[in-house]
Amino acid sequence: SQQGEEDPQALSIQEGENATMNCSYKTSINNLQWYRQNSGRGLVHLILIRSNEREKHSGRLRVTLDTSKKSSSLLITASRAADTASYFCASNTGNQFYFGTGTSLTVIP
Amino acid sequence: GAVVSQHPSWVICKSGTSVKIECRSLDFQATTMFWYRQFPKQSLMLMATSNEGSKATYEQGVEKDKFLINHASLTLSTLTVTSAHPEDSSFYICSAPGVTANYGYTFGSGTRLTVV
């Protein structure tokens, strides 16, 4: 399977804390993307980082990419209860698009 | 921005019947559509890739005769689950590549299929 791995599988934090999720993938990529999914809903694109980029910011989101380790991390700063959702990384090889196993984030108000 | 409209949002059907799920790109042309299946608390598994005007490409282990994919136009791709069984109950989601290289893929809102 080309599916990537994410850890932790589940994360529970207090509102205001930072949340870090890690993702590993298996093949060379064009870019890596992070998505958010609320329960029973479709996915919402959060941020895309290209293979020649090492770090990217978008609002409270910070993504890093280490192509030598085939890994990426997503940091959500100053978390809010509304950030509660599942987060998936997706590695884009150009021809295919593979999702990680996901991290379920719960932010406690 | 790019929007993919997926219908129905949910469907309940009897075993042995067929169900069609539609995904439409509303403000862009989607020459490619990806179809995923997601079981509860699990990640999305790519089932097949549909390309407008040609046969779909199925992932290993996905029965092409059971999951019929049609991409007849640049704005419409359909997935038909034929002779559905309870084990086909799942969340099905389509997605299309973004309109620019820097834009992520656009996903439909998903279809919850329950086969009874």
PDB file of C-alpha atoms in Angstrom:
ATOM      1  CA  SER A   1       0.000   0.000   0.000  1.00  0.00           C
ATOM      2  CA  GLN A   2       1.177   3.497  -0.744  1.00  0.00           C
ATOM      3  CA  GLN A   3      -0.715   4.912   2.172  1.00  0.00           C
ATOM      4  CA  GLY A   4       1.328   7.075   4.490  1.00  0.00           C
ATOM      5  CA  GLU A   5       1.429   6.942   8.237  1.00  0.00           C
ATOM      6  CA  GLU A   6       0.452   9.662  10.635  1.00  0.00           C
ATOM      7  CA  ASP A   7       1.045  10.030  14.304  1.00  0.00           C
ATOM      8  CA  PRO A   8      -0.365  10.392  16.726  1.00  0.00           C
ATOM      9  CA  GLN A   9      -3.576   8.640  15.757  1.00  0.00           C
ATOM     10  CA  ALA A  10      -5.430  10.716  18.310  1.00  0.00           C
ATOM     11  CA  LEU A  11      -4.519  13.901  20.127  1.00  0.00           C
ATOM     12  CA  SER A  12      -6.408  15.698  22.864  1.00  0.00           C
ATOM     13  CA  ILE A  13      -5.316  19.150  24.025  1.00  0.00           C
ATOM     14  CA  GLN A  14      -6.637  22.158  25.875  1.00  0.00           C
ATOM     15  CA  GLU A  15      -7.781  25.223  23.999  1.00  0.00           C
ATOM     16  CA  GLY A  16      -4.885  27.604  23.489  1.00  0.00           C
ATOM     17  CA  GLU A  17      -2.253  24.883  23.319  1.00  0.00           C
ATOM     18  CA  ASN A  18      -0.384  23.958  20.169  1.00  0.00           C
ATOM     19  CA  ALA A  19      -1.065  20.726  18.285  1.00  0.00           C
ATOM     20  CA  THR A  20       1.582  18.922  16.259  1.00  0.00           C
ATOM     21  CA  MET A  21       0.870  16.091  13.864  1.00  0.00           C
ATOM     22  CA  ASN A  22       3.439  14.123  11.924  1.00  0.00           C
ATOM     23  CA  CYS A  23       3.183  12.366   8.601  1.00  0.00           C
ATOM     24  CA  SER A  24       5.477   9.968   6.775  1.00  0.00           C
ATOM     25  CA  TYR A  25       5.130   8.944   3.168  1.00  0.00           C
ATOM     26  CA  LYS A  26       6.679   6.312   0.954  1.00  0.00           C
ATOM     27  CA  THR A  27       7.609   7.621  -2.492  1.00  0.00           C
ATOM     28  CA  SER A  28       9.041  10.738  -4.064  1.00  0.00           C
ATOM     29  CA  ILE A  29       6.504  13.515  -4.230  1.00  0.00           C
ATOM     30  CA  ASN A  30       5.680  16.644  -6.186  1.00  0.00           C
ATOM     31  CA  ASN A  31       3.991  18.155  -3.187  1.00  0.00           C
ATOM     32  CA  LEU A  32       2.387  17.253   0.106  1.00  0.00           C
ATOM     33  CA  GLN A  33      -0.941  18.558   1.226  1.00  0.00           C
ATOM     34  CA  TRP A  34      -2.798  18.688   4.495  1.00  0.00           C
ATOM     35  CA  TYR A  35      -6.537  18.360   4.752  1.00  0.00           C
ATOM     36  CA  ARG A  36      -9.091  18.649   7.491  1.00  0.00           C
ATOM     37  CA  GLN A  37     -12.225  16.550   7.792  1.00  0.00           C
ATOM     38  CA  ASN A  38     -15.069  17.179  10.158  1.00  0.00           C
ATOM     39  CA  SER A  39     -16.969  14.065  11.127  1.00  0.00           C
ATOM     40  CA  GLY A  40     -19.050  12.694   8.257  1.00  0.00           C
ATOM     41  CA  ARG A  41     -18.067  15.486   5.881  1.00  0.00           C
ATOM     42  CA  GLY A  42     -15.798  15.936   2.908  1.00  0.00           C
ATOM     43  CA  LEU A  43     -12.244  17.153   3.092  1.00  0.00           C
ATOM     44  CA  VAL A  44     -11.124  20.744   3.170  1.00  0.00           C
ATOM     45  CA  HIS A  45      -7.732  21.701   1.804  1.00  0.00           C
ATOM     46  CA  LEU A  46      -5.567  23.473   4.365  1.00  0.00           C
ATOM     47  CA  ILE A  47      -2.119  23.936   2.914  1.00  0.00           C
ATOM     48  CA  LEU A  48       0.175  22.641   0.191  1.00  0.00           C
ATOM     49  CA  ILE A  49       3.954  22.446   0.412  1.00  0.00           C
ATOM     50  CA  ARG A  50       6.035  21.687  -2.630  1.00  0.00           C
ATOM     51  CA  SER A  51       8.910  19.235  -2.652  1.00  0.00           C
ATOM     52  CA  ASN A  52      11.476  22.046  -2.916  1.00  0.00           C
ATOM     53  CA  GLU A  53      10.043  23.883   0.081  1.00  0.00           C
ATOM     54  CA  ARG A  54      10.974  23.159   3.679  1.00  0.00           C
ATOM     55  CA  GLU A  55       8.498  25.248   5.608  1.00  0.00           C
ATOM     56  CA  LYS A  56       5.280  27.069   4.954  1.00  0.00           C
ATOM     57  CA  HIS A  57       2.913  29.157   7.027  1.00  0.00           C
ATOM     58  CA  SER A  58      -0.747  29.948   6.686  1.00  0.00           C
ATOM     59  CA  GLY A  59      -2.419  31.764   9.548  1.00  0.00           C
ATOM     60  CA  ARG A  60      -2.131  29.523  12.599  1.00  0.00           C
ATOM     61  CA  LEU A  61      -0.807  26.655  10.521  1.00  0.00           C
ATOM     62  CA  ARG A  62       2.842  25.810  10.045  1.00  0.00           C
ATOM     63  CA  VAL A  63       3.932  22.938   7.841  1.00  0.00           C
ATOM     64  CA  THR A  64       7.416  21.506   7.483  1.00  0.00           C
ATOM     65  CA  LEU A  65       8.701  19.043   4.940  1.00  0.00           C
ATOM     66  CA  ASP A  66      11.804  16.870   5.112  1.00  0.00           C
ATOM     67  CA  THR A  67      12.142  15.015   1.834  1.00  0.00           C
ATOM     68  CA  SER A  68      15.246  13.146   3.007  1.00  0.00           C
ATOM     69  CA  LYS A  69      13.176  11.559   5.759  1.00  0.00           C
ATOM     70  CA  LYS A  70       9.976  11.514   3.716  1.00  0.00           C
ATOM     71  CA  SER A  71       8.151  13.230   6.518  1.00  0.00           C
ATOM     72  CA  SER A  72       6.073  16.300   7.189  1.00  0.00           C
ATOM     73  CA  SER A  73       4.568  17.940  10.217  1.00  0.00           C
ATOM     74  CA  LEU A  74       1.569  20.172  10.756  1.00  0.00           C
ATOM     75  CA  LEU A  75       1.547  22.575  13.685  1.00  0.00           C
ATOM     76  CA  ILE A  76      -1.631  24.335  14.723  1.00  0.00           C
ATOM     77  CA  THR A  77      -0.877  27.146  17.121  1.00  0.00           C
ATOM     78  CA  ALA A  78      -3.231  28.594  19.734  1.00  0.00           C
ATOM     79  CA  SER A  79      -5.773  25.864  19.130  1.00  0.00           C
ATOM     80  CA  ARG A  80      -9.511  26.481  19.342  1.00  0.00           C
ATOM     81  CA  ALA A  81     -12.400  24.150  20.029  1.00  0.00           C
ATOM     82  CA  ALA A  82     -13.435  24.623  16.395  1.00  0.00           C
ATOM     83  CA  ASP A  83     -10.168  22.981  15.315  1.00  0.00           C
ATOM     84  CA  THR A  84     -11.551  19.651  16.517  1.00  0.00           C
ATOM     85  CA  ALA A  85     -11.481  17.407  13.444  1.00  0.00           C
ATOM     86  CA  SER A  86      -9.453  14.734  11.706  1.00  0.00           C
ATOM     87  CA  TYR A  87      -6.372  15.862   9.830  1.00  0.00           C
ATOM     88  CA  PHE A  88      -4.877  14.003   6.903  1.00  0.00           C
ATOM     89  CA  CYS A  89      -1.698  14.460   4.975  1.00  0.00           C
ATOM     90  CA  ALA A  90      -1.750  13.544   1.308  1.00  0.00           C
ATOM     91  CA  SER A  91       1.314  12.892  -0.796  1.00  0.00           C
ATOM     92  CA  ASN A  92       1.024  13.865  -4.432  1.00  0.00           C
ATOM     93  CA  THR A  93       3.342  11.968  -6.761  1.00  0.00           C
ATOM     94  CA  GLY A  94       1.969  13.714  -9.827  1.00  0.00           C
ATOM     95  CA  ASN A  95       0.065  10.684 -11.000  1.00  0.00           C
ATOM     96  CA  GLN A  96      -1.328   9.538  -7.714  1.00  0.00           C
ATOM     97  CA  PHE A  97      -2.540  11.035  -4.503  1.00  0.00           C
ATOM     98  CA  TYR A  98      -2.221   9.019  -1.290  1.00  0.00           C
ATOM     99  CA  PHE A  99      -3.607   9.858   2.112  1.00  0.00           C
ATOM    100  CA  GLY A 100      -2.041   9.225   5.474  1.00  0.00           C
ATOM    101  CA  THR A 101      -3.881   7.369   8.182  1.00  0.00           C
ATOM    102  CA  GLY A 102      -5.037  10.577   9.845  1.00  0.00           C
ATOM    103  CA  THR A 103      -4.856  12.226  13.238  1.00  0.00           C
ATOM    104  CA  SER A 104      -8.008  12.813  15.230  1.00  0.00           C
ATOM    105  CA  LEU A 105      -7.622  16.090  17.100  1.00  0.00           C
ATOM    106  CA  THR A 106      -9.845  17.061  20.007  1.00  0.00           C
ATOM    107  CA  VAL A 107      -9.503  20.538  21.440  1.00  0.00           C
ATOM    108  CA  ILE A 108     -11.091  20.846  24.846  1.00  0.00           C
ATOM    109  CA  PRO A 109     -12.635  24.248  25.598  1.00  0.00           C
TER     110      PRO A 109
ATOM    111  CA  GLY B   1     -12.871  28.848  -6.064  1.00  0.00           C
ATOM    112  CA  ALA B   2     -13.234  25.382  -7.534  1.00  0.00           C
ATOM    113  CA  VAL B   3     -16.245  23.446  -6.267  1.00  0.00           C
ATOM    114  CA  VAL B   4     -17.135  19.805  -6.673  1.00  0.00           C
ATOM    115  CA  SER B   5     -20.772  19.027  -6.019  1.00  0.00           C
ATOM    116  CA  GLN B   6     -21.448  15.455  -4.904  1.00  0.00           C
ATOM    117  CA  HIS B   7     -24.887  13.847  -4.709  1.00  0.00           C
ATOM    118  CA  PRO B   8     -26.541  12.258  -2.928  1.00  0.00           C
ATOM    119  CA  SER B   9     -25.208  13.122   0.518  1.00  0.00           C
ATOM    120  CA  TRP B  10     -26.565   9.910   1.905  1.00  0.00           C
ATOM    121  CA  VAL B  11     -28.442   6.923   0.588  1.00  0.00           C
ATOM    122  CA  ILE B  12     -29.908   3.766   2.056  1.00  0.00           C
ATOM    123  CA  CYS B  13     -30.531   0.893  -0.307  1.00  0.00           C
ATOM    124  CA  LYS B  14     -31.458  -2.749  -0.181  1.00  0.00           C
ATOM    125  CA  SER B  15     -28.964  -5.513  -0.846  1.00  0.00           C
ATOM    126  CA  GLY B  16     -28.770  -6.376  -4.496  1.00  0.00           C
ATOM    127  CA  THR B  17     -29.736  -2.962  -5.803  1.00  0.00           C
ATOM    128  CA  SER B  18     -27.473  -0.447  -7.533  1.00  0.00           C
ATOM    129  CA  VAL B  19     -26.662   3.063  -6.409  1.00  0.00           C
ATOM    130  CA  LYS B  20     -25.267   5.896  -8.495  1.00  0.00           C
ATOM    131  CA  ILE B  21     -23.187   8.686  -7.007  1.00  0.00           C
ATOM    132  CA  GLU B  22     -22.546  11.828  -9.028  1.00  0.00           C
ATOM    133  CA  CYS B  23     -19.768  14.364  -8.815  1.00  0.00           C
ATOM    134  CA  ARG B  24     -19.930  17.573 -10.805  1.00  0.00           C
ATOM    135  CA  SER B  25     -17.289  20.223 -11.139  1.00  0.00           C
ATOM    136  CA  LEU B  26     -19.268  23.443 -10.985  1.00  0.00           C
ATOM    137  CA  ASP B  27     -16.935  26.157 -12.167  1.00  0.00           C
ATOM    138  CA  PHE B  28     -14.075  24.330 -13.766  1.00  0.00           C
ATOM    139  CA  GLN B  29     -13.441  21.403 -16.031  1.00  0.00           C
ATOM    140  CA  ALA B  30     -12.281  18.229 -14.371  1.00  0.00           C
ATOM    141  CA  THR B  31     -10.565  15.965 -16.852  1.00  0.00           C
ATOM    142  CA  THR B  32      -9.652  13.691 -13.961  1.00  0.00           C
ATOM    143  CA  MET B  33     -11.705  12.631 -10.958  1.00  0.00           C
ATOM    144  CA  PHE B  34     -10.499  10.493  -8.085  1.00  0.00           C
ATOM    145  CA  TRP B  35     -12.872   8.249  -6.169  1.00  0.00           C
ATOM    146  CA  TYR B  36     -12.170   7.285  -2.579  1.00  0.00           C
ATOM    147  CA  ARG B  37     -13.798   5.102   0.015  1.00  0.00           C
ATOM    148  CA  GLN B  38     -13.514   5.751   3.703  1.00  0.00           C
ATOM    149  CA  PHE B  39     -14.520   3.382   6.480  1.00  0.00           C
ATOM    150  CA  PRO B  40     -15.340   4.755   9.942  1.00  0.00           C
ATOM    151  CA  LYS B  41     -12.354   6.245  11.722  1.00  0.00           C
ATOM    152  CA  GLN B  42     -10.061   5.288   8.855  1.00  0.00           C
ATOM    153  CA  SER B  43      -8.283   7.137   6.126  1.00  0.00           C
ATOM    154  CA  LEU B  44      -9.353   7.550   2.533  1.00  0.00           C
ATOM    155  CA  MET B  45      -8.471   4.713   0.212  1.00  0.00           C
ATOM    156  CA  LEU B  46      -8.170   5.482  -3.464  1.00  0.00           C
ATOM    157  CA  MET B  47     -10.506   3.236  -5.429  1.00  0.00           C
ATOM    158  CA  ALA B  48     -10.123   4.479  -8.976  1.00  0.00           C
ATOM    159  CA  THR B  49      -9.194   7.371 -11.198  1.00  0.00           C
ATOM    160  CA  SER B  50     -11.594   8.417 -13.909  1.00  0.00           C
ATOM    161  CA  ASN B  51     -10.531  10.320 -16.992  1.00  0.00           C
ATOM    162  CA  GLU B  52     -12.908  12.076 -19.315  1.00  0.00           C
ATOM    163  CA  GLY B  53     -13.493  10.081 -22.459  1.00  0.00           C
ATOM    164  CA  SER B  54     -11.462   7.021 -21.465  1.00  0.00           C
ATOM    165  CA  LYS B  55     -11.670   4.024 -19.197  1.00  0.00           C
ATOM    166  CA  ALA B  56     -11.151   4.432 -15.501  1.00  0.00           C
ATOM    167  CA  THR B  57      -8.041   3.120 -13.804  1.00  0.00           C
ATOM    168  CA  TYR B  58      -8.793   0.958 -10.788  1.00  0.00           C
ATOM    169  CA  GLU B  59      -6.571   0.356  -7.792  1.00  0.00           C
ATOM    170  CA  GLN B  60      -5.528  -3.163  -6.992  1.00  0.00           C
ATOM    171  CA  GLY B  61      -8.261  -5.106  -5.264  1.00  0.00           C
ATOM    172  CA  VAL B  62     -11.117  -2.889  -6.473  1.00  0.00           C
ATOM    173  CA  GLU B  63     -13.634  -4.759  -8.624  1.00  0.00           C
ATOM    174  CA  LYS B  64     -14.252  -2.716 -11.745  1.00  0.00           C
ATOM    175  CA  ASP B  65     -17.422  -4.642 -12.555  1.00  0.00           C
ATOM    176  CA  LYS B  66     -18.841  -3.815  -9.167  1.00  0.00           C
ATOM    177  CA  PHE B  67     -17.817  -0.173  -9.021  1.00  0.00           C
ATOM    178  CA  LEU B  68     -18.671   1.259 -12.415  1.00  0.00           C
ATOM    179  CA  ILE B  69     -17.146   4.619 -13.168  1.00  0.00           C
ATOM    180  CA  ASN B  70     -18.211   6.857 -16.008  1.00  0.00           C
ATOM    181  CA  HIS B  71     -16.649  10.192 -16.891  1.00  0.00           C
ATOM    182  CA  ALA B  72     -18.740  11.187 -19.850  1.00  0.00           C
ATOM    183  CA  SER B  73     -18.091  14.909 -19.776  1.00  0.00           C
ATOM    184  CA  LEU B  74     -15.572  17.388 -18.452  1.00  0.00           C
ATOM    185  CA  THR B  75     -17.872  18.281 -15.580  1.00  0.00           C
ATOM    186  CA  LEU B  76     -19.446  15.000 -14.553  1.00  0.00           C
ATOM    187  CA  SER B  77     -18.101  11.734 -13.179  1.00  0.00           C
ATOM    188  CA  THR B  78     -20.293   9.008 -11.717  1.00  0.00           C
ATOM    189  CA  LEU B  79     -19.666   5.969  -9.544  1.00  0.00           C
ATOM    190  CA  THR B  80     -22.251   3.198  -9.595  1.00  0.00           C
ATOM    191  CA  VAL B  81     -22.121   0.558  -6.898  1.00  0.00           C
ATOM    192  CA  THR B  82     -23.752  -2.445  -8.518  1.00  0.00           C
ATOM    193  CA  SER B  83     -25.483  -5.272  -6.663  1.00  0.00           C
ATOM    194  CA  ALA B  84     -24.687  -3.595  -3.380  1.00  0.00           C
ATOM    195  CA  HIS B  85     -24.015  -5.647  -0.266  1.00  0.00           C
ATOM    196  CA  PRO B  86     -23.821  -4.552   3.379  1.00  0.00           C
ATOM    197  CA  GLU B  87     -20.028  -4.662   3.235  1.00  0.00           C
ATOM    198  CA  ASP B  88     -20.182  -1.911   0.591  1.00  0.00           C
ATOM    199  CA  SER B  89     -21.585   0.433   3.223  1.00  0.00           C
ATOM    200  CA  SER B  90     -19.071   3.226   3.472  1.00  0.00           C
ATOM    201  CA  PHE B  91     -18.387   6.896   2.871  1.00  0.00           C
ATOM    202  CA  TYR B  92     -17.526   7.604  -0.759  1.00  0.00           C
ATOM    203  CA  ILE B  93     -15.760  10.818  -1.741  1.00  0.00           C
ATOM    204  CA  CYS B  94     -14.686  12.205  -5.074  1.00  0.00           C
ATOM    205  CA  SER B  95     -12.013  14.766  -5.747  1.00  0.00           C
ATOM    206  CA  ALA B  96     -10.589  16.654  -8.669  1.00  0.00           C
ATOM    207  CA  PRO B  97      -7.187  18.279  -9.102  1.00  0.00           C
ATOM    208  CA  GLY B  98      -7.097  21.964  -8.343  1.00  0.00           C
ATOM    209  CA  VAL B  99      -7.157  24.601 -11.023  1.00  0.00           C
ATOM    210  CA  THR B 100      -3.560  25.629 -10.362  1.00  0.00           C
ATOM    211  CA  ALA B 101      -0.440  23.783  -9.307  1.00  0.00           C
ATOM    212  CA  ASN B 102      -0.496  25.537  -5.966  1.00  0.00           C
ATOM    213  CA  TYR B 103      -4.065  24.681  -5.202  1.00  0.00           C
ATOM    214  CA  GLY B 104      -4.977  21.506  -3.412  1.00  0.00           C
ATOM    215  CA  TYR B 105      -7.432  19.033  -4.689  1.00  0.00           C
ATOM    216  CA  THR B 106     -11.102  19.885  -4.407  1.00  0.00           C
ATOM    217  CA  PHE B 107     -13.279  17.320  -2.694  1.00  0.00           C
ATOM    218  CA  GLY B 108     -16.948  16.595  -2.874  1.00  0.00           C
ATOM    219  CA  SER B 109     -18.876  16.559   0.380  1.00  0.00           C
ATOM    220  CA  GLY B 110     -19.098  12.791   0.350  1.00  0.00           C
ATOM    221  CA  THR B 111     -21.861  10.193   0.127  1.00  0.00           C
ATOM    222  CA  ARG B 112     -22.767   7.994   3.057  1.00  0.00           C
ATOM    223  CA  LEU B 113     -23.972   4.682   1.623  1.00  0.00           C
ATOM    224  CA  THR B 114     -25.787   2.228   3.859  1.00  0.00           C
ATOM    225  CA  VAL B 115     -26.797  -1.110   2.400  1.00  0.00           C
ATOM    226  CA  VAL B 116     -29.404  -3.002   4.405  1.00  0.00           C
TER     227      VAL B 116
END
